Coordinates of C-alpha atoms in Angstrom, one line a residue:
M28 CA 23.8 -36.6 -56.4
Q29 CA 24.1 -33.1 -54.9
G30 CA 26.6 -32.6 -52.3
K31 CA 26.6 -30.1 -48.8
K32 CA 30.4 -29.6 -46.9
T33 CA 29.2 -29.3 -42.9
Y34 CA 32.1 -27.7 -40.9
Q35 CA 33.2 -29.4 -37.2
E36 CA 36.6 -28.3 -35.2
K37 CA 38.9 -31.4 -35.3
L38 CA 40.0 -31.4 -32.0
F39 CA 43.6 -33.1 -33.3
T40 CA 44.9 -32.3 -36.5
D41 CA 48.1 -33.5 -38.5
F42 CA 49.1 -30.6 -40.6
R43 CA 52.8 -29.1 -41.9
L44 CA 52.9 -25.9 -43.4
S45 CA 55.8 -27.2 -45.6
S46 CA 53.3 -29.5 -47.2
R47 CA 50.9 -26.9 -47.5
V48 CA 52.9 -24.3 -49.2
P49 CA 53.2 -25.1 -53.1
K50 CA 56.8 -25.4 -54.7
E51 CA 56.5 -22.5 -56.8
N52 CA 55.6 -20.3 -54.4
F53 CA 57.3 -16.8 -54.2
Y54 CA 58.0 -17.0 -50.4
R55 CA 59.0 -20.6 -50.3
R56 CA 61.9 -20.0 -53.2
L57 CA 62.8 -16.5 -51.2
K58 CA 63.4 -18.5 -48.6
A59 CA 65.6 -21.1 -50.1
V60 CA 67.9 -18.4 -51.8
L61 CA 67.8 -15.9 -48.9
D62 CA 70.8 -16.4 -45.8
L63 CA 70.4 -14.1 -43.4
N64 CA 72.3 -16.0 -40.7
Y65 CA 75.1 -13.2 -40.7
L66 CA 72.7 -11.0 -39.2
Y67 CA 73.3 -12.5 -35.5
K68 CA 77.1 -12.1 -35.3
L69 CA 76.2 -8.7 -37.1
T70 CA 73.3 -7.8 -34.2
K71 CA 74.9 -9.0 -31.2
P72 CA 76.0 -5.8 -30.2
Y73 CA 73.1 -4.5 -29.8
Y74 CA 71.8 -7.1 -27.0
G75 CA 72.3 -7.4 -23.7
D76 CA 73.9 -10.5 -21.8
S77 CA 70.2 -10.8 -19.5
G78 CA 67.1 -9.7 -19.3
Q79 CA 63.6 -10.9 -21.7
K80 CA 64.4 -12.6 -25.3
S81 CA 64.1 -9.9 -27.7
V82 CA 62.6 -11.0 -31.8
D83 CA 64.4 -13.0 -33.6
P84 CA 66.8 -10.4 -35.9
L85 CA 66.3 -12.5 -39.0
V86 CA 62.6 -12.7 -38.1
F87 CA 62.3 -8.8 -37.8
F88 CA 64.3 -8.6 -41.5
K89 CA 62.1 -11.0 -43.1
L90 CA 58.8 -9.0 -42.1
C91 CA 60.2 -5.5 -42.9
L92 CA 60.8 -7.4 -46.7
V93 CA 57.2 -9.2 -46.9
G94 CA 55.9 -5.0 -45.6
Y95 CA 57.6 -3.9 -48.7
L96 CA 56.8 -7.1 -51.1
E97 CA 53.4 -6.2 -49.9
N98 CA 52.9 -3.1 -50.0
I99 CA 52.1 -2.7 -46.6
I100 CA 53.7 0.7 -44.8
S101 CA 51.6 0.5 -41.4
D102 CA 53.6 -2.3 -39.0
R103 CA 50.2 -2.8 -37.3
K104 CA 48.3 -3.9 -41.1
L105 CA 51.9 -5.6 -41.6
I106 CA 51.2 -8.4 -38.2
E107 CA 47.4 -8.6 -39.6
H108 CA 48.3 -9.5 -43.1
C109 CA 51.0 -11.9 -41.9
S110 CA 49.1 -13.8 -39.6
L111 CA 46.6 -14.9 -42.7
R112 CA 49.0 -15.9 -44.7
M113 CA 50.6 -19.7 -44.5
D114 CA 53.2 -19.0 -46.7
I115 CA 54.9 -15.6 -45.3
L116 CA 54.2 -17.7 -42.0
F117 CA 56.4 -20.4 -43.9
F118 CA 58.6 -18.2 -45.2
L119 CA 59.2 -16.4 -41.5
D120 CA 59.8 -19.8 -39.7
Y121 CA 56.5 -19.6 -37.8
D122 CA 53.8 -22.4 -37.4
I123 CA 50.4 -21.5 -37.8
D124 CA 49.2 -21.5 -34.3
E125 CA 52.2 -19.4 -33.0
P126 CA 51.4 -15.9 -32.3
L127 CA 53.6 -13.5 -34.3
P128 CA 55.9 -10.4 -32.5
W129 CA 53.9 -7.2 -31.2
H130 CA 53.7 -4.4 -33.9
S131 CA 55.3 -1.9 -31.9
T132 CA 58.4 -4.6 -32.0
I133 CA 59.3 -4.2 -35.3
S134 CA 59.7 0.2 -34.6
R135 CA 61.5 -0.3 -31.8
T136 CA 63.9 -2.7 -33.5
R137 CA 64.2 -0.7 -36.6
Q138 CA 65.2 1.9 -34.4
L139 CA 68.0 0.1 -32.4
F140 CA 69.6 -1.4 -35.4
P141 CA 71.9 1.4 -37.0
E142 CA 72.0 2.3 -41.0
S143 CA 75.2 0.6 -41.4
L144 CA 73.6 -2.5 -40.8
F145 CA 70.9 -2.5 -43.2
E146 CA 73.7 -1.3 -45.5
E147 CA 75.4 -4.4 -44.9
V148 CA 72.0 -6.4 -46.0
F149 CA 71.7 -4.3 -49.3
S150 CA 75.3 -4.6 -50.1
K151 CA 74.7 -8.9 -49.4
V152 CA 71.8 -8.7 -51.7
L153 CA 73.4 -6.7 -54.6
T154 CA 76.8 -9.2 -54.5
M155 CA 74.0 -12.1 -55.0
C156 CA 72.8 -10.2 -58.2
I157 CA 76.3 -9.2 -59.1
E158 CA 77.3 -12.8 -58.8
K159 CA 74.5 -14.3 -60.8
G160 CA 75.4 -12.4 -63.5
M161 CA 72.7 -9.4 -63.6
V162 CA 75.1 -6.3 -63.0
S163 CA 77.4 -4.9 -65.6
G164 CA 78.2 -2.1 -63.7
H165 CA 79.7 0.1 -66.5
T166 CA 76.7 1.8 -67.0
Q167 CA 74.8 3.5 -63.8
A168 CA 71.5 5.5 -64.4
I169 CA 70.6 8.1 -61.2
D170 CA 66.8 9.4 -60.9
S171 CA 65.2 11.5 -57.2
A172 CA 62.4 11.4 -56.5
P173 CA 60.3 13.2 -53.2
V174 CA 58.8 10.7 -51.0
K175 CA 56.2 12.2 -48.1
A176 CA 57.6 12.2 -44.8
N177 CA 55.2 11.2 -41.9
A178 CA 54.4 15.0 -40.9
S179 CA 51.3 17.1 -41.9
M180 CA 51.8 21.2 -43.2
D181 CA 49.4 22.1 -40.9
S182 CA 51.8 21.2 -38.0
L183 CA 54.5 23.8 -39.0
E184 CA 55.7 26.4 -36.9
L185 CA 57.7 29.4 -37.5
K186 CA 61.5 30.0 -37.1
V187 CA 62.3 33.1 -34.8
P188 CA 65.6 34.8 -33.8
E189 CA 67.2 32.9 -31.6
E190 CA 67.3 36.2 -29.0
E191 CA 63.2 35.7 -29.5
L192 CA 63.1 31.8 -29.3
E193 CA 62.4 31.7 -25.5
E194 CA 59.7 34.7 -25.5
H195 CA 57.9 33.0 -28.8
L196 CA 57.7 29.7 -26.8
R197 CA 56.3 31.0 -24.2
K198 CA 53.8 32.8 -26.4
V199 CA 53.3 30.1 -28.1
R200 CA 52.0 27.9 -24.9
V201 CA 49.8 30.0 -23.6
M202 CA 48.0 31.5 -27.1
S203 CA 47.5 27.4 -28.3
A204 CA 44.5 26.9 -26.5
K205 CA 42.9 30.2 -27.4
D206 CA 44.2 30.0 -31.0
R207 CA 41.9 31.6 -33.8
E208 CA 42.7 29.5 -36.5
P209 CA 42.7 25.8 -36.2
H210 CA 45.3 23.8 -36.9
R211 CA 47.2 20.6 -35.9
K212 CA 49.3 20.9 -33.2
A213 CA 52.5 18.4 -32.8
K214 CA 52.1 16.3 -29.2
E215 CA 56.2 17.0 -29.0
N216 CA 58.5 19.3 -30.6
K217 CA 61.4 17.1 -31.5
A218 CA 62.9 19.9 -32.8
S219 CA 66.7 21.4 -31.4
K220 CA 67.4 24.8 -30.7
K221 CA 69.2 24.9 -33.8
Q222 CA 66.4 23.9 -36.3
Q223 CA 63.8 26.2 -34.5
T224 CA 66.0 29.3 -34.8
I225 CA 65.8 31.1 -38.1
T226 CA 69.4 31.6 -39.9
A227 CA 68.0 33.4 -43.0
E228 CA 69.4 36.4 -44.6
K229 CA 68.1 39.6 -44.6
R230 CA 67.8 39.6 -48.7
E231 CA 66.1 35.8 -48.5
L232 CA 63.6 36.9 -46.2
Q233 CA 62.5 40.3 -48.7
E234 CA 62.7 37.4 -51.4
I235 CA 60.1 34.9 -49.5
K236 CA 57.8 37.9 -48.4
S237 CA 57.4 39.0 -51.8
R238 CA 56.5 35.4 -52.6
N239 CA 54.1 35.3 -50.2
K240 CA 52.6 38.2 -51.7
K241 CA 52.2 37.3 -54.8
W242 CA 51.2 33.8 -53.5
Q243 CA 48.4 35.3 -51.9
K244 CA 46.8 37.2 -55.1
E245 CA 46.8 34.3 -57.4
Q246 CA 46.2 31.4 -54.5
D247 CA 43.8 32.9 -51.7
Q248 CA 41.0 32.3 -54.2
R249 CA 41.0 28.8 -54.7
P250 CA 39.1 26.8 -52.5
G251 CA 41.2 24.9 -49.5
A252 CA 43.3 28.0 -49.3
G253 CA 42.4 28.6 -45.6
N254 CA 44.6 25.4 -45.0
K255 CA 47.4 26.1 -43.4
G256 CA 49.6 24.0 -45.7
A257 CA 47.9 25.6 -48.9
K258 CA 50.0 29.3 -48.0
Y259 CA 53.2 30.2 -48.8
T260 CA 55.5 28.9 -46.7
S261 CA 59.4 28.3 -46.8
N262 CA 62.7 26.1 -45.2
K263 CA 63.6 29.4 -44.6
T264 CA 61.1 30.4 -42.2
H265 CA 58.8 27.3 -41.1
Y266 CA 60.1 23.8 -39.6
S267 CA 58.1 20.5 -38.3
P268 CA 58.0 19.9 -35.1
T269 CA 57.1 16.6 -35.5
D270 CA 59.6 15.5 -37.7
P271 CA 62.4 18.5 -37.9
D272 CA 64.4 16.3 -40.8
A273 CA 61.6 16.7 -43.5
R274 CA 61.5 19.8 -45.7
I275 CA 58.8 21.4 -47.9
S276 CA 59.5 20.9 -51.3
V277 CA 56.9 20.7 -54.5
K278 CA 57.3 19.2 -57.8
P279 CA 55.2 21.5 -60.7
G280 CA 51.4 20.5 -60.8
K281 CA 51.4 18.9 -57.6
A282 CA 50.8 20.0 -53.4
R283 CA 53.7 21.2 -51.2
K284 CA 54.4 18.9 -48.9
L285 CA 56.6 17.5 -46.0
N286 CA 59.1 15.0 -48.3
Y287 CA 62.4 13.3 -48.2
L288 CA 64.4 13.3 -51.2
S289 CA 65.3 9.7 -52.6
Q290 CA 68.6 9.3 -54.7
L291 CA 68.3 6.2 -56.7
S292 CA 71.1 4.6 -58.7
V293 CA 70.0 1.6 -61.2
D294 CA 72.3 -0.8 -63.5
T295 CA 71.3 -0.8 -66.9
A296 CA 71.7 -4.1 -67.5
H297 CA 68.6 -5.6 -65.7
H298 CA 67.3 -3.0 -63.5
V299 CA 69.1 -3.9 -60.3
I300 CA 69.0 -1.0 -57.6
T301 CA 73.0 -0.8 -57.0
D302 CA 72.3 2.9 -54.6
I303 CA 69.5 4.4 -52.8
G304 CA 70.0 6.7 -50.0
A305 CA 67.8 9.7 -48.4
Y306 CA 68.5 13.5 -48.2
H307 CA 66.6 16.7 -47.4
A308 CA 63.9 17.5 -49.5
D309 CA 65.1 21.0 -49.8
K310 CA 68.4 19.9 -51.5
K311 CA 69.3 20.3 -54.9
D312 CA 70.3 17.1 -57.7
N313 CA 73.4 18.3 -58.6
Q314 CA 74.1 18.8 -54.9
C315 CA 73.8 15.6 -54.1
L316 CA 75.7 14.4 -57.2
Q317 CA 79.4 14.0 -55.9
H318 CA 78.1 12.1 -52.8
I319 CA 76.3 9.5 -54.8
T320 CA 79.5 9.0 -56.9
L321 CA 82.0 8.3 -54.4
R322 CA 79.4 6.3 -52.4
L323 CA 78.5 4.4 -55.4
K324 CA 81.9 3.8 -56.8
Q325 CA 83.4 2.3 -53.5
R326 CA 80.7 -0.1 -53.7
L327 CA 81.0 -0.9 -56.9
W328 CA 84.8 -1.1 -57.0
Q329 CA 84.5 -3.5 -54.2
Q330 CA 82.6 -6.2 -56.0
G331 CA 85.1 -6.0 -58.5
L332 CA 82.9 -4.0 -61.3
Y333 CA 84.6 -0.8 -63.7
W334 CA 82.0 2.1 -63.8
E335 CA 82.4 3.8 -66.9
N336 CA 79.0 6.0 -68.1
L337 CA 76.6 7.9 -66.1
L338 CA 73.0 8.8 -67.0
A339 CA 71.1 11.8 -65.4
D340 CA 68.4 14.2 -65.9
T341 CA 69.2 18.0 -66.3
A342 CA 68.5 18.2 -62.6
F343 CA 72.0 17.1 -62.1
S344 CA 73.6 19.0 -64.6
S345 CA 76.9 21.9 -63.2
G346 CA 79.9 22.9 -63.9
E347 CA 81.3 21.5 -61.0
N348 CA 79.9 17.8 -61.4
Y349 CA 81.1 17.8 -65.2
A350 CA 84.8 18.4 -63.7
F351 CA 84.2 16.2 -60.8
L352 CA 83.5 13.2 -62.8
E353 CA 85.8 13.9 -65.2
Q354 CA 88.4 13.5 -62.6
Q355 CA 86.8 10.3 -61.5
G356 CA 87.4 8.9 -65.2
I357 CA 83.7 8.9 -65.5
N358 CA 81.5 9.8 -68.6
S359 CA 79.0 11.8 -68.1
Y360 CA 75.6 12.4 -70.2
I361 CA 73.8 14.8 -68.7
P362 CA 71.7 17.8 -70.2
P363 CA 72.9 21.1 -69.3
H364 CA 70.7 23.7 -68.3
G365 CA 68.9 25.7 -71.0
T366 CA 70.2 28.8 -70.0
Y367 CA 73.6 27.6 -70.5
K368 CA 74.6 28.7 -74.1
G369 CA 77.8 28.0 -74.6
G370 CA 79.1 32.0 -75.1
P371 CA 77.6 35.2 -76.5
E372 CA 76.4 35.1 -79.7
G373 CA 78.8 36.4 -82.6
F374 CA 81.7 35.9 -80.4
T375 CA 84.3 33.8 -81.3
Y376 CA 86.6 31.9 -78.1
H377 CA 90.2 31.9 -78.4
K378 CA 90.9 29.0 -76.0
E379 CA 95.2 29.4 -75.7
E380 CA 95.2 33.3 -75.6
D381 CA 91.8 33.3 -73.5
Y382 CA 90.2 35.9 -75.3
W383 CA 86.5 36.5 -76.7
E384 CA 86.6 37.9 -80.0
C385 CA 83.6 40.2 -81.4
A386 CA 81.9 40.4 -85.0
Q387 CA 84.8 43.8 -85.3
G388 CA 87.7 42.2 -84.0
K389 CA 88.1 43.6 -80.7
Q390 CA 88.9 41.7 -77.9
V391 CA 87.8 40.6 -74.8
K392 CA 90.0 39.7 -72.1
F393 CA 90.1 37.3 -69.1
R394 CA 90.1 39.9 -65.6
K395 CA 89.0 38.0 -62.6
V396 CA 87.7 34.7 -61.2
F397 CA 84.4 35.5 -59.1
I398 CA 81.8 33.3 -57.3
E399 CA 77.9 34.4 -58.1
K400 CA 75.6 32.5 -55.8
G401 CA 77.4 29.4 -55.6
V402 CA 78.4 28.9 -59.2
K403 CA 82.2 29.7 -59.8
K404 CA 82.5 32.4 -62.9
K405 CA 85.0 34.0 -65.2
R406 CA 84.7 37.2 -66.1
Y407 CA 86.2 38.9 -69.9
L408 CA 85.9 42.5 -69.9
S409 CA 86.7 45.0 -73.3
T410 CA 88.3 48.5 -73.2
R411 CA 86.5 51.4 -73.3
K412 CA 88.3 52.6 -76.6
D413 CA 87.8 49.6 -78.4
C414 CA 83.8 50.0 -77.8
R415 CA 83.7 54.1 -77.6
D416 CA 83.6 54.4 -81.6
C417 CA 82.3 51.1 -82.3
P418 CA 79.1 50.9 -85.1
I419 CA 77.0 48.4 -83.2
K420 CA 78.0 49.6 -80.1
K421 CA 74.0 50.5 -78.8
K422 CA 73.1 46.8 -80.4
C423 CA 75.9 45.1 -78.5
I424 CA 76.1 46.6 -75.0
G425 CA 73.5 49.2 -74.9
K426 CA 74.6 52.7 -72.5
S427 CA 77.2 50.4 -71.1
H428 CA 81.0 51.4 -71.3
E429 CA 82.3 48.6 -72.2
K430 CA 81.6 44.4 -73.0
R431 CA 81.2 42.3 -70.2
I432 CA 81.0 38.9 -70.6
D433 CA 80.6 36.6 -67.5
I434 CA 80.4 33.0 -68.3
T435 CA 81.1 29.7 -66.2
Y436 CA 84.4 28.4 -65.0
Y437 CA 84.1 25.1 -66.6
K438 CA 83.1 25.7 -70.3
E439 CA 85.1 23.1 -71.4
E440 CA 83.8 20.5 -69.5
Y441 CA 80.4 21.8 -70.3
D442 CA 81.6 21.6 -74.2
R443 CA 82.8 17.7 -74.1
N444 CA 79.6 16.8 -72.5
I445 CA 77.4 18.5 -74.9
A446 CA 79.0 17.0 -77.4
R447 CA 78.5 13.4 -76.1
V448 CA 75.1 13.9 -75.1
N449 CA 74.3 15.2 -78.5
S450 CA 76.3 12.3 -80.5
K451 CA 74.3 8.8 -81.4
Q452 CA 75.2 7.3 -78.4
G453 CA 74.0 10.0 -76.4
R454 CA 70.6 9.7 -77.6
Y455 CA 70.6 5.8 -76.9
M456 CA 71.8 6.8 -73.5
K457 CA 68.9 8.7 -72.9
R458 CA 66.4 6.4 -74.0
K459 CA 68.3 3.7 -72.2
R460 CA 68.0 6.2 -69.0
Q461 CA 64.2 6.7 -69.2
S462 CA 63.5 3.1 -69.6
T463 CA 65.6 2.3 -66.9
V464 CA 65.7 4.1 -63.8
E465 CA 62.2 6.0 -64.2
P466 CA 60.0 2.9 -64.5
V467 CA 62.2 1.4 -60.9
F468 CA 61.0 4.3 -59.1
G469 CA 57.5 4.2 -60.1
T470 CA 57.4 0.3 -58.7
L471 CA 58.8 1.6 -56.1
T472 CA 56.7 4.2 -55.0
Q473 CA 53.2 2.7 -56.3
F474 CA 53.8 -1.3 -55.4
M475 CA 56.5 -1.7 -52.8
G476 CA 56.2 0.9 -50.0
L477 CA 57.8 3.9 -50.6
R478 CA 54.6 6.3 -51.7
K479 CA 55.6 7.1 -47.9
I480 CA 57.8 7.0 -45.2
N481 CA 56.4 5.5 -42.1
T482 CA 59.3 6.8 -39.6
I483 CA 60.3 10.2 -38.2
G484 CA 64.3 11.1 -38.8
I485 CA 66.1 11.2 -42.0
K486 CA 68.2 8.3 -40.6
Q487 CA 64.8 6.4 -40.5
A488 CA 64.1 7.2 -43.9
N489 CA 66.9 6.1 -45.3
K490 CA 66.9 2.7 -43.9
V491 CA 63.4 2.8 -45.1
M492 CA 64.7 3.1 -48.7
Q493 CA 67.2 0.8 -48.1
M494 CA 64.8 -2.2 -47.1
A495 CA 62.3 -0.9 -50.1
A496 CA 65.4 -1.5 -52.6
I497 CA 66.3 -4.9 -51.0
A498 CA 63.1 -6.0 -52.1
Y499 CA 62.9 -4.9 -55.1
N500 CA 65.9 -6.5 -56.2
L501 CA 65.2 -9.7 -54.6
K502 CA 62.4 -9.4 -56.6
K503 CA 64.2 -9.3 -59.7
Y504 CA 66.6 -11.7 -58.7
L505 CA 63.8 -14.4 -58.0
K506 CA 62.5 -13.4 -61.7
F507 CA 66.0 -13.8 -63.2
I508 CA 67.1 -17.2 -62.0
E509 CA 63.8 -18.5 -63.2
K510 CA 64.0 -17.5 -66.5
K511 CA 68.0 -18.8 -66.4
V512 CA 66.6 -22.1 -65.5
K513 CA 63.9 -22.4 -68.1
S514 CA 66.0 -21.2 -71.0
E515 CA 69.1 -23.5 -70.0
A516 CA 66.2 -26.1 -70.0
K517 CA 65.2 -25.6 -73.7
S518 CA 68.8 -25.5 -74.6
L519 CA 69.1 -28.9 -72.8
A520 CA 66.4 -30.5 -74.8
F521 CA 68.0 -29.3 -78.3
L522 CA 71.3 -31.3 -77.0
F523 CA 68.9 -34.7 -76.8
Y524 CA 67.4 -34.0 -80.2
P525 CA 68.4 -33.2 -83.4
K526 CA 67.0 -29.8 -85.4
K527 CA 65.1 -32.3 -87.7
T528 CA 63.3 -33.7 -85.1
F529 CA 62.3 -30.6 -83.2
L530 CA 60.7 -29.7 -87.0
T531 CA 58.8 -32.9 -87.0
F532 CA 57.2 -32.1 -83.6
E533 CA 56.3 -28.5 -84.2
L534 CA 54.4 -29.8 -87.2
M535 CA 53.0 -32.5 -85.0
G536 CA 52.1 -29.7 -82.6
L537 CA 54.4 -30.4 -80.0
S538 CA 56.2 -28.5 -77.7
P539 CA 59.6 -29.3 -76.4
Q540 CA 58.5 -29.2 -72.8
K541 CA 55.9 -31.9 -73.7
I542 CA 58.6 -33.7 -75.3
S543 CA 61.2 -33.7 -72.5
S544 CA 58.3 -35.0 -70.5

């Protein structure tokens, strides 16, 4: 007999969320293991003693977590999504007919709480992972990736000298309505006077000018080259009034964008994130490494873990970093730049006397230590007398009068690091890094809401990255304890049933789960 369903709303219903959400549901299991009650004490100083009650701090952090777990970066869409999901309402401790907070409350509360509070939540979740045996601590893989800022290249403004700033601003205000080239204007200029003032030297400006000419020849014929963002722009000459902390950066094969730089550290045991932070995108990776190392070492030390090995790619390579890591007692597995060759070809280095010996047996002696483009180097020079009658003079020094060798001050640290990288252990560490930190970044950017920063300012960007890492670690945590429970159940089954009995059951086509039930 054919059935037909007719819907009629009931005046009274007996409904409980707790009975409708399955026991194996992700958010139900997360609610059972995640205790955020310590946040009441930590957030109390940021509220007054009178006035309207705020959103519950626990609800705020849980809503943020749901956003990254569900890959939603819009606060408005997040509230709409949560209101339609019974399991999320159960996780937030909201009933089915109870309205959720207004979406703008999330952004206001995010700005209210400091970075240290988000750091505290991240550390607590990391402690949970450590207590379950998910973090070994001895080997950490570090990598970076640009994350798009909440600002457009079309809103870029030109930096001007300090004495011309006021005149430039007046001119912009007058010409904005008459501007022939339509581009997106920022509603409000959030940059300070320092950020609007040009600080580049004449040499740097000349380099930018020559690059711009080359860019026009090579790029202006492409479709879309008329767009303001498609033209060559530099952080030395331009800034974003929408988000002054965002910086122009580019990766080979990708468009120039306003980005933040996300620096990520991952433990190699079970791919748990041990540290994450937001940096300016115009910074090089090797400039960030020492700051990351000190912060991460302190966190691992507080958890009673000893850090022994650091894995990173060539972008983190520098002699200063190699020397710093040796001082910290950490073995670096960082491939050097392709420009480093360890010294001139055909010359032998004598460490004790600190000089280079050429193929003709002449000495190129140490003269001075100097800094070139921020890199510390040592200079070695031969004498004119030694090179005057040399049979290979033209091939060796050309029209010069003496042989000059400029080499990094940290040659010994370079050599020790290269020996580690080229060893059997080093090749294993390279594979470990590629299979550890790079997939984690892919997961965060593609599936956990880190494809774009939906806030303004580097402090807010740091909070976003911290929350994305917390969500990732909690997901790993739940998966790990679920596997552990299953493996322990299987081992208990083997205690109750002899080996021969299991063999008999397998021949009969029965599994251990069926036997135990």
